[in-house]
CSV table of C-alpha atoms in Angstrom, one decimal:
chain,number,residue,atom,x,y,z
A,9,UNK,CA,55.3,179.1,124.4
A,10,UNK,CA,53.6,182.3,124.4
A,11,UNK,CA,51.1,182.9,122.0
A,12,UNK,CA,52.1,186.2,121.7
A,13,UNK,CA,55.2,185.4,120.8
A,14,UNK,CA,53.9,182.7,118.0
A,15,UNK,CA,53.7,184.6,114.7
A,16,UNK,CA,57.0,186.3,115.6
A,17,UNK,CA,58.6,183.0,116.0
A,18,UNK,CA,56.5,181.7,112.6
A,19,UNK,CA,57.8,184.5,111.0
A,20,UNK,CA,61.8,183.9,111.9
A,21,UNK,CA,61.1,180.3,110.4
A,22,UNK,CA,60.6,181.5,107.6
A,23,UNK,CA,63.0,184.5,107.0
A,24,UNK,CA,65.7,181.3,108.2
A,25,UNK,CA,64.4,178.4,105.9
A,26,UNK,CA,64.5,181.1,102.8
A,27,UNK,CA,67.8,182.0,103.4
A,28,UNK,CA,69.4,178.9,103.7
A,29,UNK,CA,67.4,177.8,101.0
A,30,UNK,CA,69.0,180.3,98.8
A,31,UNK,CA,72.5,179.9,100.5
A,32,UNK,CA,71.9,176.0,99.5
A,33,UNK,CA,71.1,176.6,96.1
A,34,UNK,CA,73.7,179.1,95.7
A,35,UNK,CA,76.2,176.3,96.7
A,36,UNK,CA,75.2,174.3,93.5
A,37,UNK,CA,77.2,174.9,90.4
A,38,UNK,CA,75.4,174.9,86.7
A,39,UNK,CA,77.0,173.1,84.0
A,40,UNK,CA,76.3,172.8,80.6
A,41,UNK,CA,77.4,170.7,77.7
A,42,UNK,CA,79.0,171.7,74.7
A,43,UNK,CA,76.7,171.9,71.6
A,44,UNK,CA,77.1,169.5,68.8
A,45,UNK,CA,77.2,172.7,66.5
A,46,UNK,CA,77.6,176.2,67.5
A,47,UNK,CA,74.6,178.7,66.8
A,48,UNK,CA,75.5,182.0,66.0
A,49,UNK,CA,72.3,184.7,66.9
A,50,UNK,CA,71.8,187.7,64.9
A,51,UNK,CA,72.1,189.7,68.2
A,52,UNK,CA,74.8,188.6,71.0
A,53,UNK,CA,73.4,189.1,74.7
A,54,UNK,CA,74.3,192.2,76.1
A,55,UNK,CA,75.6,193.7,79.5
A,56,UNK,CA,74.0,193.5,82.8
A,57,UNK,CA,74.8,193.4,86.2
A,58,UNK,CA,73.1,189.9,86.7
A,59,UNK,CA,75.4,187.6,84.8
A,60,UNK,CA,76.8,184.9,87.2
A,61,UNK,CA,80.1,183.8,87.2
A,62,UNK,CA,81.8,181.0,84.8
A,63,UNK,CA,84.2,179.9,88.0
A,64,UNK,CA,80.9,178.6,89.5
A,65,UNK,CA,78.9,178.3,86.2
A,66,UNK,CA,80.6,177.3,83.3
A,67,UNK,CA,79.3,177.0,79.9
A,68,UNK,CA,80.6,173.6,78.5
A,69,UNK,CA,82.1,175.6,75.3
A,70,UNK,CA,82.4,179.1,74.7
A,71,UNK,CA,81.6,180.8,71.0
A,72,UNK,CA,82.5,184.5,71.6
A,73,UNK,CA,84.6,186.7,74.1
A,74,UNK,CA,84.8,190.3,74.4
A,75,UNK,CA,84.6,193.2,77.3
A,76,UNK,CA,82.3,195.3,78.3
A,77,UNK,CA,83.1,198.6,79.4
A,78,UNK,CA,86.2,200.6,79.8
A,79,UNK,CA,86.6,202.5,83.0
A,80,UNK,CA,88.1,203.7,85.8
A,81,UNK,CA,84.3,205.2,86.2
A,82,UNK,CA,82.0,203.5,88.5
A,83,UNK,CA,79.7,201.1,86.8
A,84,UNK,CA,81.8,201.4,83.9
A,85,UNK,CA,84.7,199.1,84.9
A,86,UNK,CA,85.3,196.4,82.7
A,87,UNK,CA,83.8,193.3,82.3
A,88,UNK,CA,85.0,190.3,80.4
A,89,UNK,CA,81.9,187.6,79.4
A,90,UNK,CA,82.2,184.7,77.5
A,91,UNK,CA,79.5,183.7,75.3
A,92,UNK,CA,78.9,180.1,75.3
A,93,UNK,CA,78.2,177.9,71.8
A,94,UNK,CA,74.5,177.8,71.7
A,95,UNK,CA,74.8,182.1,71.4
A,96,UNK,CA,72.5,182.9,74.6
A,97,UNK,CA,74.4,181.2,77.9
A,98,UNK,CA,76.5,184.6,79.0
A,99,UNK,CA,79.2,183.9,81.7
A,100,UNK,CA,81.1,186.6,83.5
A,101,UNK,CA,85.2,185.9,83.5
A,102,UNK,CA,86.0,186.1,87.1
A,103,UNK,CA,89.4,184.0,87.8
A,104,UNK,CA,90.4,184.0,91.2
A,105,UNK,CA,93.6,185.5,91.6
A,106,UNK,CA,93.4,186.3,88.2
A,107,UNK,CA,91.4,189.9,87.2
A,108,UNK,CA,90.9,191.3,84.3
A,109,UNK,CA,90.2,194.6,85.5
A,110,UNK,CA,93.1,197.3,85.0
A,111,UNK,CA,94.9,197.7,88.0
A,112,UNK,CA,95.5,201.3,88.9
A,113,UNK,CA,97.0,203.7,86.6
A,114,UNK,CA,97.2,200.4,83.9
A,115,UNK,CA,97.0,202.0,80.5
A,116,UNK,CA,94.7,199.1,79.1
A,117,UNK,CA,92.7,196.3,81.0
A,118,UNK,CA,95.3,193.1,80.9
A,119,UNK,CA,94.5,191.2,77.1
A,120,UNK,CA,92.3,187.5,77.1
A,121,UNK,CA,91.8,185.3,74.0
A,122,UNK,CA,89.7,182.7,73.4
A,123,UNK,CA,91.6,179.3,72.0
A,124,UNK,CA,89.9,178.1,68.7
A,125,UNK,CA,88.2,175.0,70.1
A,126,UNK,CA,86.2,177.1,72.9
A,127,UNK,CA,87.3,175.5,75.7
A,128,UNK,CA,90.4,177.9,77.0
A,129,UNK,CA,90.2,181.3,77.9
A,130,UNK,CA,94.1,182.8,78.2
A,131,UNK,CA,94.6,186.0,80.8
A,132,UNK,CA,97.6,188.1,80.4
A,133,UNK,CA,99.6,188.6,83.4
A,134,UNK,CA,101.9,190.8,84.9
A,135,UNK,CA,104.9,189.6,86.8
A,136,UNK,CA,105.1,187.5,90.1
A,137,UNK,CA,106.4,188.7,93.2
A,138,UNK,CA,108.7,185.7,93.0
A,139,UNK,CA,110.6,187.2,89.5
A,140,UNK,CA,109.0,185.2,86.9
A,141,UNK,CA,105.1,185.8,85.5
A,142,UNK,CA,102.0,183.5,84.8
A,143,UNK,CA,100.6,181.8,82.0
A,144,UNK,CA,96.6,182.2,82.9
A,145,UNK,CA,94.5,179.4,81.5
A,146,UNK,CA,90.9,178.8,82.2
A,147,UNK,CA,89.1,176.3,81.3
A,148,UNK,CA,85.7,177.3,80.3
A,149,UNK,CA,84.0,173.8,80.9
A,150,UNK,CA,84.9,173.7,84.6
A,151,UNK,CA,85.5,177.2,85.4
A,152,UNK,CA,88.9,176.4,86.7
A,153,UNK,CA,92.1,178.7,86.4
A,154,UNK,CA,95.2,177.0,86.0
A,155,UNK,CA,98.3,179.4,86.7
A,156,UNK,CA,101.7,177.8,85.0
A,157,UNK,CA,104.7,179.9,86.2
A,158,UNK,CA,107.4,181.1,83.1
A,159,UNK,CA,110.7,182.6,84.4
A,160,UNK,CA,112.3,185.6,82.4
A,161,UNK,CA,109.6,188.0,81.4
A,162,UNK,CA,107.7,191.0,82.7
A,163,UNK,CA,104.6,189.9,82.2
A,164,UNK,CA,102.6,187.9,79.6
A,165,UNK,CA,100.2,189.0,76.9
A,166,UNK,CA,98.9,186.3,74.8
A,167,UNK,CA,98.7,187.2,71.1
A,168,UNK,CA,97.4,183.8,69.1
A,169,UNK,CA,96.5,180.1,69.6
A,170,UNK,CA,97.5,177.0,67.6
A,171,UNK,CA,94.6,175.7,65.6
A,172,UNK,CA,94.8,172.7,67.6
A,173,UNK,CA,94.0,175.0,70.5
A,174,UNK,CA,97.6,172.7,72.0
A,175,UNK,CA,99.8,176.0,72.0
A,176,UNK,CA,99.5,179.6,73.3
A,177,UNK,CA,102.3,182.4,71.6
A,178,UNK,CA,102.9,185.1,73.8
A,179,UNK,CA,105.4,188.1,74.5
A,180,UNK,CA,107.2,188.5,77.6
A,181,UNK,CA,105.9,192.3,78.3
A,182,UNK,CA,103.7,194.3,81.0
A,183,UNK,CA,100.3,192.9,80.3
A,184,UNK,CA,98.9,195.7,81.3
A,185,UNK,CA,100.7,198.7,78.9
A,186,UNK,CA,99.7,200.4,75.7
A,187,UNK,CA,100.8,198.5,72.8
A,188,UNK,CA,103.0,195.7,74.7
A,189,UNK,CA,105.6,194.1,72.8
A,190,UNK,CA,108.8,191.9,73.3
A,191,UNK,CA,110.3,188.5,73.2
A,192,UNK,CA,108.5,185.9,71.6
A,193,UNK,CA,107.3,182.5,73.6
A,194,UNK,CA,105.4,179.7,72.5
A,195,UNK,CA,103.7,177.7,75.7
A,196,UNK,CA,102.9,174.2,75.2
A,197,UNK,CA,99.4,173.2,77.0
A,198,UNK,CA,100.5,169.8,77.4
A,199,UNK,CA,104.0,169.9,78.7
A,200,UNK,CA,103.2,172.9,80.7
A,201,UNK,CA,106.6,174.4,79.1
A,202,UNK,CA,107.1,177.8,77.4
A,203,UNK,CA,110.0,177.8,75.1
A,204,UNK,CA,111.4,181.1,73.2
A,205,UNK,CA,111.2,181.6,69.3
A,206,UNK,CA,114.8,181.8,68.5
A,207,UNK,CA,115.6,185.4,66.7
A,208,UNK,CA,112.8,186.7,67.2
A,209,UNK,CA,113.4,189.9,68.3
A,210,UNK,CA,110.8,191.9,69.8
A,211,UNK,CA,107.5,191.3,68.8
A,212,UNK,CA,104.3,192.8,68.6
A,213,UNK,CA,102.0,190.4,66.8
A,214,UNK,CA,102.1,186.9,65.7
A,215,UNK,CA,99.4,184.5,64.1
A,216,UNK,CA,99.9,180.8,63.6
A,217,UNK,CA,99.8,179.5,59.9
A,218,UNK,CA,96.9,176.5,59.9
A,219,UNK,CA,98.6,173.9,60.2
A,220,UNK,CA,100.6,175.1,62.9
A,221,UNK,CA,103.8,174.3,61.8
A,222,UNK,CA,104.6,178.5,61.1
A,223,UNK,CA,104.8,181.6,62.7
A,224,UNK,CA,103.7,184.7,61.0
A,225,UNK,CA,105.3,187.9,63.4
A,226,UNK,CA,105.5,191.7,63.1
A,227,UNK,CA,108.1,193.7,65.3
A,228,UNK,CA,106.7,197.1,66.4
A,229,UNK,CA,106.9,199.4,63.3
A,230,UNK,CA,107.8,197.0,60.5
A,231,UNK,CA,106.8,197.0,56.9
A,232,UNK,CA,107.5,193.4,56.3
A,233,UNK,CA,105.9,189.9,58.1
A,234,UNK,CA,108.8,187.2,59.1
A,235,UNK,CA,107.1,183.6,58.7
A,236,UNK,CA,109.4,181.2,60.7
A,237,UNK,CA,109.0,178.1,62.1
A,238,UNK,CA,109.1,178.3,65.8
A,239,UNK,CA,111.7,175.8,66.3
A,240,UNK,CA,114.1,177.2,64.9
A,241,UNK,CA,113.1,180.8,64.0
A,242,UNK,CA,114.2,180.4,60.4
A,243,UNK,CA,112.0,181.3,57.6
A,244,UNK,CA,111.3,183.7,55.2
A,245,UNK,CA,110.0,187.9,55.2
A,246,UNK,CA,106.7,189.0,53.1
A,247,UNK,CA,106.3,192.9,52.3
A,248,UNK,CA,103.3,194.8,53.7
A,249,UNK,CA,101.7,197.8,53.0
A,250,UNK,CA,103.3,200.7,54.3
A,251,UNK,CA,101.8,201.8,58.1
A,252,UNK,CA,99.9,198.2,58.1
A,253,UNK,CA,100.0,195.9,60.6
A,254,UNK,CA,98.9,192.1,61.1
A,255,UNK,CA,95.1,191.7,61.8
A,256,UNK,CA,95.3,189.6,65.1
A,257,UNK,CA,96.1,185.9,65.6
A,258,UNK,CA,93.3,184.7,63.3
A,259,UNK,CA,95.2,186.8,60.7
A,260,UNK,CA,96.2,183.7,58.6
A,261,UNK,CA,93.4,182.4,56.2
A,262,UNK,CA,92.6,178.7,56.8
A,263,UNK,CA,93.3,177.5,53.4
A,264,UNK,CA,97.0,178.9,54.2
A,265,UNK,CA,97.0,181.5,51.0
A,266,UNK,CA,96.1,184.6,53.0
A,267,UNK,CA,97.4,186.6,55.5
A,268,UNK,CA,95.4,189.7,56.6
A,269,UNK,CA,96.8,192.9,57.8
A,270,UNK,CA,95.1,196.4,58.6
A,271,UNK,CA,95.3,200.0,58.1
A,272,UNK,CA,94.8,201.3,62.1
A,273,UNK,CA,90.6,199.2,61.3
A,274,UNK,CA,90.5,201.7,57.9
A,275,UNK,CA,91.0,198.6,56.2
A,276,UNK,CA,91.9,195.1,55.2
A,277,UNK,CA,94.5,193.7,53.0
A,278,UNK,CA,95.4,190.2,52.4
A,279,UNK,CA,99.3,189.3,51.7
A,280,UNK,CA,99.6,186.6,49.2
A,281,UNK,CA,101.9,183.4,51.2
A,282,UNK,CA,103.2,181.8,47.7
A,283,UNK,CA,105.3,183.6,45.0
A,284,UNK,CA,103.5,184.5,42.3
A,285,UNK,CA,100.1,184.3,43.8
A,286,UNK,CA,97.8,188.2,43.3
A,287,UNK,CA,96.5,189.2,46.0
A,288,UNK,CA,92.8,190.1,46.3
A,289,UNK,CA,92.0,193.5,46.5
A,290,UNK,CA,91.8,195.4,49.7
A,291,UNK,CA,88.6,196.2,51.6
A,292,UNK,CA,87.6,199.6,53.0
A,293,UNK,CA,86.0,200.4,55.9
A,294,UNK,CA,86.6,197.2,58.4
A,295,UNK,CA,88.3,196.3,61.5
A,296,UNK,CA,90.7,193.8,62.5
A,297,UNK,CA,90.2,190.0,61.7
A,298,UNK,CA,88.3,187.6,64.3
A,299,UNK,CA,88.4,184.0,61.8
A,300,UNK,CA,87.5,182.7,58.9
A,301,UNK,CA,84.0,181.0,57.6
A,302,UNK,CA,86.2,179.4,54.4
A,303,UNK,CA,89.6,180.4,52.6
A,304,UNK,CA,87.7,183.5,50.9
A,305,UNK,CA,84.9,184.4,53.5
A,306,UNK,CA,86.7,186.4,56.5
A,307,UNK,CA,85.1,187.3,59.9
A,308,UNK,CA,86.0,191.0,61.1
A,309,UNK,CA,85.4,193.6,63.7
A,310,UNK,CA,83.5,196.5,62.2
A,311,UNK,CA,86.1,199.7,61.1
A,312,UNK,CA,85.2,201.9,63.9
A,313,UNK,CA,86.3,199.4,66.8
A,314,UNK,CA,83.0,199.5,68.9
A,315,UNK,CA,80.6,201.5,66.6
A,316,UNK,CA,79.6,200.3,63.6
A,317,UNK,CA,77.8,201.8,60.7
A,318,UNK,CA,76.2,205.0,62.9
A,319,UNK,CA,74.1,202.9,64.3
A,320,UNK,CA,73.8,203.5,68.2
A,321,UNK,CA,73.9,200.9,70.8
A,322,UNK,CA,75.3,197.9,68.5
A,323,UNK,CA,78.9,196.4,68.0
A,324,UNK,CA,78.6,194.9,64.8
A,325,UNK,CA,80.9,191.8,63.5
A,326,UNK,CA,80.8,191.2,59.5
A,327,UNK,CA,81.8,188.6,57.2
A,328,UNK,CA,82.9,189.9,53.8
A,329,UNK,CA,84.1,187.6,51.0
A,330,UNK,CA,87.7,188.3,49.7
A,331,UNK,CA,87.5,187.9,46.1
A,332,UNK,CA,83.8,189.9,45.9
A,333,UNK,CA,84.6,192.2,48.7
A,334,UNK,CA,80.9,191.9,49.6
A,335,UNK,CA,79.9,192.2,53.7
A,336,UNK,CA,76.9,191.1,55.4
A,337,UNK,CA,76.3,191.0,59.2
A,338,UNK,CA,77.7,188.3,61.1
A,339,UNK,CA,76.2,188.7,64.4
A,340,UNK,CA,76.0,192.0,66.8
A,341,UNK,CA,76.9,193.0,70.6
A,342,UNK,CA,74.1,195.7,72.3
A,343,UNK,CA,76.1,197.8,74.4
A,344,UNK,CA,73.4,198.9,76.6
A,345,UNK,CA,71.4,201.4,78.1
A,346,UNK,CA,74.6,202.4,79.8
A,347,UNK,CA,76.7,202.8,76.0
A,348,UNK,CA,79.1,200.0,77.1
A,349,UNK,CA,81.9,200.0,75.0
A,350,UNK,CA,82.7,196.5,73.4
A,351,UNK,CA,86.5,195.7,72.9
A,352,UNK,CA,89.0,192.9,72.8
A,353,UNK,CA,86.6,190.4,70.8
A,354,UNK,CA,87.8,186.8,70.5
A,355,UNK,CA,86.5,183.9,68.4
A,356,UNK,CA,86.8,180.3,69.0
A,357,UNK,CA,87.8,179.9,65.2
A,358,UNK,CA,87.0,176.5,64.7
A,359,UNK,CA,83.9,176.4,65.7
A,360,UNK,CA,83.0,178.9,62.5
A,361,UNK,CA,83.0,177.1,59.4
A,362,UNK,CA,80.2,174.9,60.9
A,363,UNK,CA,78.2,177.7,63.0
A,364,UNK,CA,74.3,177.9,62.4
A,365,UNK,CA,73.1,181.4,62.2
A,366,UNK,CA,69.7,181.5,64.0
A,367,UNK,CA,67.4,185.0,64.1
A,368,UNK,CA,67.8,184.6,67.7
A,369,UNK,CA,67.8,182.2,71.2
A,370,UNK,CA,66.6,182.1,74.9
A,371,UNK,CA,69.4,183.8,76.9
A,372,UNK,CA,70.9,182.6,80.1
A,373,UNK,CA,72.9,184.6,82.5
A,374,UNK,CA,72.5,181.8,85.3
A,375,UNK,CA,71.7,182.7,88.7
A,376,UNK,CA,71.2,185.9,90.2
A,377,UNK,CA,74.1,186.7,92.3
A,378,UNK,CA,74.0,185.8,95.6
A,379,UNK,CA,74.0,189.1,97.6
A,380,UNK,CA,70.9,189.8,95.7
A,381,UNK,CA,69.4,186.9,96.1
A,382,UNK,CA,69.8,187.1,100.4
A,383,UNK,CA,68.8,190.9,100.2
A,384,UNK,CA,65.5,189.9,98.1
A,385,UNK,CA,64.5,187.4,100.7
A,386,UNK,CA,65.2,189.5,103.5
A,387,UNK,CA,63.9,192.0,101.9
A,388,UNK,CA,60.4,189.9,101.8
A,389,UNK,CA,60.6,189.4,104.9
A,390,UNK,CA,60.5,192.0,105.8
A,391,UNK,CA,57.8,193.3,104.0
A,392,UNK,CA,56.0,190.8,105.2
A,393,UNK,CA,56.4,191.9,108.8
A,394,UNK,CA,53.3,194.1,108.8
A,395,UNK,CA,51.2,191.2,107.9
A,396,UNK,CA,52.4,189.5,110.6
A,397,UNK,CA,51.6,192.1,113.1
A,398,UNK,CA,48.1,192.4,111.4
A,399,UNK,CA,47.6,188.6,112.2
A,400,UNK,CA,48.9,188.6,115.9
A,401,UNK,CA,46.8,191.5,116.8
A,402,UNK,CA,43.8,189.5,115.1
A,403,UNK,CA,44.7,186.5,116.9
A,404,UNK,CA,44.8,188.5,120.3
A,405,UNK,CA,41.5,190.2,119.9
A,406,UNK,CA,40.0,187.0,119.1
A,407,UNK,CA,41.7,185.6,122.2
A,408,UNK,CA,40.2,188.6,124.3
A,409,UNK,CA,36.5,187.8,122.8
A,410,UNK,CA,36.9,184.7,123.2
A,411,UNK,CA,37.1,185.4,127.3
A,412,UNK,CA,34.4,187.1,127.8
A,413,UNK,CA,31.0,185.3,128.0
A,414,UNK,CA,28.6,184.9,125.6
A,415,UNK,CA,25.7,186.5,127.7
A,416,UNK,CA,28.1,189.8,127.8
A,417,UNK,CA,28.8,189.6,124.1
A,418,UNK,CA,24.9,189.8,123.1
A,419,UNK,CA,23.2,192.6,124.2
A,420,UNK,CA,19.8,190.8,123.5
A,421,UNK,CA,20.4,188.9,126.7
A,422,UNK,CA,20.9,192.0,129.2
């Protein structure tokens, strides 16, 4: 070989073993196990661009789900991240086939929840070119999407788990519409079967009572809750305020006395379940309900939806205690340098009552994205190239000096 040619051939070597060093170790999924108790930081991990992806990295268990952003602007499309149970592993919700960015012209990004145990992450869909729309599960320990096909409905927008995390309770509407509501389904993990709730009607939320045996459901516009069992669809109607609506699918307290419902995230109030029973007063100034730390201590989105307390650049969740109507912060999302919104929050419910509140952890966004991590080497490379050229022209002149002499290199001798 040409010695000319040597550094340039040294230097390819390199530029190849780095890539396919990267390439290799891009190829190997992280894992993580599930905590023994879920730690709950004072400040969530925020956005960024470098988050890898749960299908390749999953987190074992997740704590927390929510979006990030809102588009259609560029770098402002949203992003859905789970959060996994020690509070600092962040995973970015990429499915496949499954995307929970808005398609064009959707009114709002298609809905996700997070089951109470952590461990399933449910998409809304929108309907299948064969007639019949997708129940979306993924399972946040493998990173794996499993897709169950349900005939009859226009899409599927999941609205509330079973405490058991065993069964999902959707409506058959466009996920992807403002306010979606319609016929009521429950989906059974196991079976893989989605059977209807029997009178029903159209709905537009629905929360599961603890034990699961209950429904509580809301049809768009009502002043009353129907609790039925979702066998049958028999059961019973409770008054609500005027203008109120049920607080999401963690709505029902876990001690079964309490079901929340909200004034547009003005405020909470809690709808005694027994005759009789008073119900605590209501509280100003808070969002829509994420779980429950005990029967009296409720976990809630702060009133403004995304801005809480006039305080820039956090999204802050609270926990206020019924009877008191006391707060104190629960734990807070940083939108950013960018001002990321921060919307559809999700709670793995059951994971609460035990949580450890910590000041703060170590956060992982696993590794870099791949892309990046090529360009970077390259990139050295690259940079390295003049180095190279400074060595081979070194390595020549010393060649060169090395031919002539030594009587013609010292003068002395002339």
């Amino acid at each position: 070989m040409s010695s000319r040619r040597l550094p340039l051939v040294v230097a390819f070597c390199v530029l190849l073993v780095g890539v396919a060093t990267v390439l290799a170790f891009a190829a190997l999924p992280s894992h993580r196990r599930a905590a023994a108790r879920a730690t709950v930081p004072q400040e969530l991990p925020g956005p960024s661009r470098m988050t890898a992806a749960l299908a390749t990295n999953p987190v074992g268990r997740a704590l927390v789900l929510y979006r990030q952003g809102t588009g259609p602007m560029v770098g402002d499309l949203p992003r859905t991240v789970v959060v996994g149970d020690d509070g600092g592993t962040v995973r970015r919700l990429t499915t496949g086939t499954v995307t929970t960015r808005p398609p064009a012209r959707a009114a709002r990004p298609v809905p996700v929840s997070l089951s109470p145990d952590g461990r399933t992450v449910a998409v809304g869909t929108r309907r299948t070119t064969t007639g019949g729309s997708e129940v979306a599960l993924v399972d946040v320990g493998t990173g794996q999407t499993r897709e169950h096909v349900v005939p009859g409905a226009p899409g599927v927008v999941p609205l509330a788990w079973s405490p058991d995390s065993r069964r999902l309770a959707y409506v058959g509407a466009d996920a992807t519409t403002a306010d979606p509501a319609g016929p009521l389904f429950v989906f059974d993990v196991g079976t893989r079967r989605a059977t209807a709730v029997p009178g029903a009607g159209d709905v537009a939320a629905a929360a599961f009572s603890p034990d699961g045996s209950r429904l509580a459901l809301q049809a768009p516009g009502a002043d009353v809750l129907r609790v039925v069992d979702p066998a049958t669809g028999a059961g019973d109607d409770l008054p609500v305020p005027a203008g109120e609506t049920l607080s999401g699918g963690a709505a029902w307290s876990p001690d079964g006395q309490l079901i929340a419902v909200s004034d547009a995230g003005r405020r909470l109030d809690f709808v005694p379940t027994a005759p009789g029973r008073s119900a605590p007063p209501p509280v100003t100034g808070r969002g829509d309900v994420l779980g429950w730390l005990s029967g009296d201590v409720v976990v809630h989105e702060a009133a403004t939806g995304g801005v809480s307390g006039g305080e820039p650049g956090l999204v802050r969740v609270e926990r206020t205690d019924v009877r008191t109507s006391a707060s104190s912060s629960f734990f807070a999302v940083p939108t950013g340098a960018g001002g990321y919104a921060v919307s559809d929050l999700s709670l793995a419910t059951a994971l609460l009552p035990r949580a450890v509140p910590v000041a703060s952890v170590d956060v992982d966004r696993g590794p870099w994205p791949l892309p990046l991590r090529i360009t970077l080497v390259v990139g050295a490379a690259l940079l390295s190239l003049p180095a190279t050229v400074g060595l081979r022209r070194r390595h020549e002149e010393f060649q060169r000096l090395s031919a002539v002499p030594e009587w013609a290199r010292d003068p002395s001798r002339g």
